[in-house]
Coordinates of C-alpha atoms and ligand atoms in Angstrom, one line a residue:
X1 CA -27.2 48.4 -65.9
X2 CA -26.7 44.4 -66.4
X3 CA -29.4 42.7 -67.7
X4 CA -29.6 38.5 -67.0
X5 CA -32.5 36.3 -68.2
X6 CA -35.2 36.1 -65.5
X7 CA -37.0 32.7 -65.5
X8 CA -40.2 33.3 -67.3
X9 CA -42.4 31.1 -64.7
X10 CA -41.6 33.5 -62.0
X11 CA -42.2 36.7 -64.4
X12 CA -46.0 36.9 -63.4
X13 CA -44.2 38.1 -60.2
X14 CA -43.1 41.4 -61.6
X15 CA -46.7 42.3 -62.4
X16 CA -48.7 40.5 -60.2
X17 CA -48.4 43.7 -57.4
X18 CA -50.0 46.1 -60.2
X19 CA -46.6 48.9 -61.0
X20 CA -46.8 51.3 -63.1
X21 CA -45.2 50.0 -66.2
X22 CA -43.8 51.4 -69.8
X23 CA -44.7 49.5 -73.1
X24 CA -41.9 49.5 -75.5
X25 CA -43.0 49.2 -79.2
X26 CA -41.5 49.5 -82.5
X27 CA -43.3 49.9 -85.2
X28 CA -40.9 48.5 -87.9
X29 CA -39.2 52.5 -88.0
X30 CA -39.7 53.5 -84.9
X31 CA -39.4 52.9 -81.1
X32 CA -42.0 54.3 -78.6
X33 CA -43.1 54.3 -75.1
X34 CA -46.2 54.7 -73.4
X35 CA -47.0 54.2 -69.7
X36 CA -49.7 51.8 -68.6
X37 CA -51.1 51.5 -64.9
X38 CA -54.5 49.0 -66.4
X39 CA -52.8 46.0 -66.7
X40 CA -52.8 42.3 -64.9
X41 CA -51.7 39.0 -64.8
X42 CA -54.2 36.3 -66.2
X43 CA -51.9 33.4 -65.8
X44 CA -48.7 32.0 -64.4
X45 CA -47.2 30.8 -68.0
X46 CA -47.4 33.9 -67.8
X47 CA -50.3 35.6 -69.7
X48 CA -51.3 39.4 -69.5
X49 CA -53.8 41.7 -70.1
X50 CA -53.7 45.5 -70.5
X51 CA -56.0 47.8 -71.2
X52 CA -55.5 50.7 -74.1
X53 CA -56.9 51.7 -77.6
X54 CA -56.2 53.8 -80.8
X55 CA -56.1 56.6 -79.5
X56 CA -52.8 56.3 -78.3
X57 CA -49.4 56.3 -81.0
X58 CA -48.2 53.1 -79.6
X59 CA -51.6 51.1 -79.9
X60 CA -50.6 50.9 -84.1
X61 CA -47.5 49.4 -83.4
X62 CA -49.2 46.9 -81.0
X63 CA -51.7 45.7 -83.8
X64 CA -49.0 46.0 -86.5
X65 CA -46.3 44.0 -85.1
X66 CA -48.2 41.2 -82.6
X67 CA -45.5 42.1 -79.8
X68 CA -44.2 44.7 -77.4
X69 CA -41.8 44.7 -74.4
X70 CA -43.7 45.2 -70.7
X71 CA -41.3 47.3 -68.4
X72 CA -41.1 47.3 -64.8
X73 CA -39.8 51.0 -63.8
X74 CA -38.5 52.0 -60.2
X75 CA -39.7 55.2 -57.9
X76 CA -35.9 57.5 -59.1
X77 CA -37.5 58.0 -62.5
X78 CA -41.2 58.2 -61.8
X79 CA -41.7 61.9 -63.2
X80 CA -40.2 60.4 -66.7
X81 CA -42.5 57.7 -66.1
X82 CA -45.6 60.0 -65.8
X83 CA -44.3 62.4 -68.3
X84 CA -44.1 59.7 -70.8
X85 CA -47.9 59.4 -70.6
X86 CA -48.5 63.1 -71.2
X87 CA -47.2 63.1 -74.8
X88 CA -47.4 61.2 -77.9
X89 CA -45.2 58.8 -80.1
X90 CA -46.8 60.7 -83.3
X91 CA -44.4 63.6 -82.5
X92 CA -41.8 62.8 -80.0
X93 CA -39.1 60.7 -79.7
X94 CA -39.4 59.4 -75.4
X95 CA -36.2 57.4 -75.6
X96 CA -34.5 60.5 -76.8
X97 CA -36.4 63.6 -74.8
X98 CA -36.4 61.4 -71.5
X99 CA -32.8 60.0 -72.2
X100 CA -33.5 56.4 -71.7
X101 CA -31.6 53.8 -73.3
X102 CA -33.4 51.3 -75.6
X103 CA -31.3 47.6 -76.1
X104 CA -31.9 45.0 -78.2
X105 CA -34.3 42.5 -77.3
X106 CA -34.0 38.6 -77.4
X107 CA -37.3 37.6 -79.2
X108 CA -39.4 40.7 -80.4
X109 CA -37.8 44.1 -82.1
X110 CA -39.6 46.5 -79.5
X111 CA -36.8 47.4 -76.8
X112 CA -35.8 46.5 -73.6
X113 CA -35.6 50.1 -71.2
X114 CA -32.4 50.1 -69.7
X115 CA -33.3 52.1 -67.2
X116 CA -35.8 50.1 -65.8
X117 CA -35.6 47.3 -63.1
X118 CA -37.0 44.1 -65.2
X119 CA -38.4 43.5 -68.9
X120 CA -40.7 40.6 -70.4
X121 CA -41.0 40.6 -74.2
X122 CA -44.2 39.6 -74.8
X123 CA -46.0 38.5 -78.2
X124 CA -49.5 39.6 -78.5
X125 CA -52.2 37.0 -79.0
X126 CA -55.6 38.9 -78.8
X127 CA -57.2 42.4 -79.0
X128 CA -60.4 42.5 -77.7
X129 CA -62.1 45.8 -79.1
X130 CA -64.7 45.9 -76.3
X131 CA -63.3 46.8 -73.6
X132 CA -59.9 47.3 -75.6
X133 CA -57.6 45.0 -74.1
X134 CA -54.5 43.2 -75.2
X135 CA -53.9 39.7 -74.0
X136 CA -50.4 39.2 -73.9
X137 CA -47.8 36.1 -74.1
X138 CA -44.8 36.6 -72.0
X139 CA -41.7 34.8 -74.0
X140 CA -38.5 36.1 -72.5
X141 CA -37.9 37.7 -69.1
X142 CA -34.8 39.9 -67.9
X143 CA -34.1 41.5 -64.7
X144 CA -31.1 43.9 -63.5
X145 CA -29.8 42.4 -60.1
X146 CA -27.2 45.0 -59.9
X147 CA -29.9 48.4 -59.6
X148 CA -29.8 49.6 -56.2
X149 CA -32.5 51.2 -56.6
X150 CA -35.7 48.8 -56.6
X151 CA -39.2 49.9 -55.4
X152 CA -41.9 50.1 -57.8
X153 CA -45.3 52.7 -57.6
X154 CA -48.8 52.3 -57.8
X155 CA -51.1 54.8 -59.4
X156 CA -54.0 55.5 -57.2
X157 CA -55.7 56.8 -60.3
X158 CA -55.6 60.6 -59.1
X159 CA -52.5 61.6 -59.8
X160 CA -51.1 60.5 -56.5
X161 CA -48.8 56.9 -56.5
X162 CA -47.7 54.6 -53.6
X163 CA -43.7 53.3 -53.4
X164 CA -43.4 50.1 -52.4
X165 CA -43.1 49.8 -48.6
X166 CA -42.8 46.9 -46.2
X167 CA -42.9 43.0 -47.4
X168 CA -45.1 40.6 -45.2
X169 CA -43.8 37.2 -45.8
X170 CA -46.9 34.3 -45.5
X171 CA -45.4 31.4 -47.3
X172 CA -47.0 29.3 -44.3
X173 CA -50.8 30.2 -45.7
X174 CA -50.8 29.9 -49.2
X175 CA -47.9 28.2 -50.6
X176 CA -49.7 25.2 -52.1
X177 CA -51.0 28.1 -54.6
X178 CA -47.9 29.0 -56.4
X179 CA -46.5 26.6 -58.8
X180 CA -42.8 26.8 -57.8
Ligands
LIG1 C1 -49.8 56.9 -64.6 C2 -50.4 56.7 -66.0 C3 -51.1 55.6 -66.3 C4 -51.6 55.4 -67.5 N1 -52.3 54.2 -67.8 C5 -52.8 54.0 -69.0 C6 -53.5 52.8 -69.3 O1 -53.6 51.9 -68.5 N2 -54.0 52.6 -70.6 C7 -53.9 53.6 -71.5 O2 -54.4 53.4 -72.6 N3 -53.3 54.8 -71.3 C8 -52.7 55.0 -70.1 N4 -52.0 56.1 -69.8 C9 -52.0 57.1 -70.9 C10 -50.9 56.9 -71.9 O3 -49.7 56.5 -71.3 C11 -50.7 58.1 -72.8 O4 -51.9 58.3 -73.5 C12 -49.5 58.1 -73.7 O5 -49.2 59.4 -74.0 C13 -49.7 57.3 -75.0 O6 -48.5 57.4 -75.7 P1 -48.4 57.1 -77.3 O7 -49.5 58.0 -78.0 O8 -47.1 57.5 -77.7 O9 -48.7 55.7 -77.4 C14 -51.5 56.4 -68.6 C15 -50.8 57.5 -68.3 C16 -50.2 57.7 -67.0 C17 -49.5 59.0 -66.7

């Protein structure tokens, strides 16, 4: 794993195709992880917006510290992924039962996952209670060019996923869209 800074105006990118992700928090003791598949880009600075609520461990964190990590997981360690979201924070210790390696982040103390493909720290601006969603600020951006390993998956939202498959290139229709 090698981790370089990934520029922050193309880090709507990561999410834009809708992977399943993990949210890193710490909680000022402790680190956590939950998985998230409702989330989505709301601008290209970039701005979030996920979707969760107290009754998950890592939603105190969230509205205690203003900030979590969003990260971008590949199809080798999907099970962890999905097992992740089948327990709780309150009682387990994710990093340590799924051996994944938290590091250090640049500009928020929730952790970057080492094992996944990219990370943006993000600083939470809003929680709106009615639907419950977070709207997040992305502020730092990484990415490991080095993983061989580099397709994301999609929950279908019944326990069955889609892996990344072919890219279909159409810069020639829609470039005056994208800021870059
Ligand atoms: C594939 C998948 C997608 C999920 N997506 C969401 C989601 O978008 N929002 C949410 O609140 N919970 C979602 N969950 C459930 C949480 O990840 C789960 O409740 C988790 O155990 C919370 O951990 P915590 O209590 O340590 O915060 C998802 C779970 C899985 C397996």
């Amino acid at each position: 794993m090698a981790f370089v800074e990934f520029p922050l105006n193309k880090a709507f990118m990561l999410f834009e195709p809708g992977p399943v992700i993990l949210v890193s928090t710490h909680d000022g003791k402790k680190n956590n992880l939950m998985t998230i598949s409702w989330h989505m880009v709301t601008d290209f600075t970039p701005t979030l917006a996920l979707t969760t609520g107290p009754w998950n461990h890592s939603f105190k964190a969230m509205m205690k510290k203003k900030e979590c990590v969003l990260n971008v997981p590949t199809v080798d360690i999907i099970e962890k992924v999905i097992s992740i979201g089948d327990c709780s924070g309150k009682d387990t210790d994710k990093f340590k039962k799924f051996e994944l390696t938290p590091l250090p982040a640049g500009e928020v103390a929730a952790p970057l996952v080492a094992d996944c493909l990219a990370c943006l720290e993000c600083k939470i601006i809003d929680y709106i209670e009615e639907p419950g969603i977070f709207l997040l600020q992305g502020v730092k951006a990484w990415i490991d060019n080095e993983r061989k390993e580099r397709r994301t998956f999609h929950a279908n939202g019944d326990c069955t996923f889609v892996v990344d498959g072919e890219t279909i290139d159409l810069h020639h229709l829609m470039e005056d869209k994208i800021p870059f």
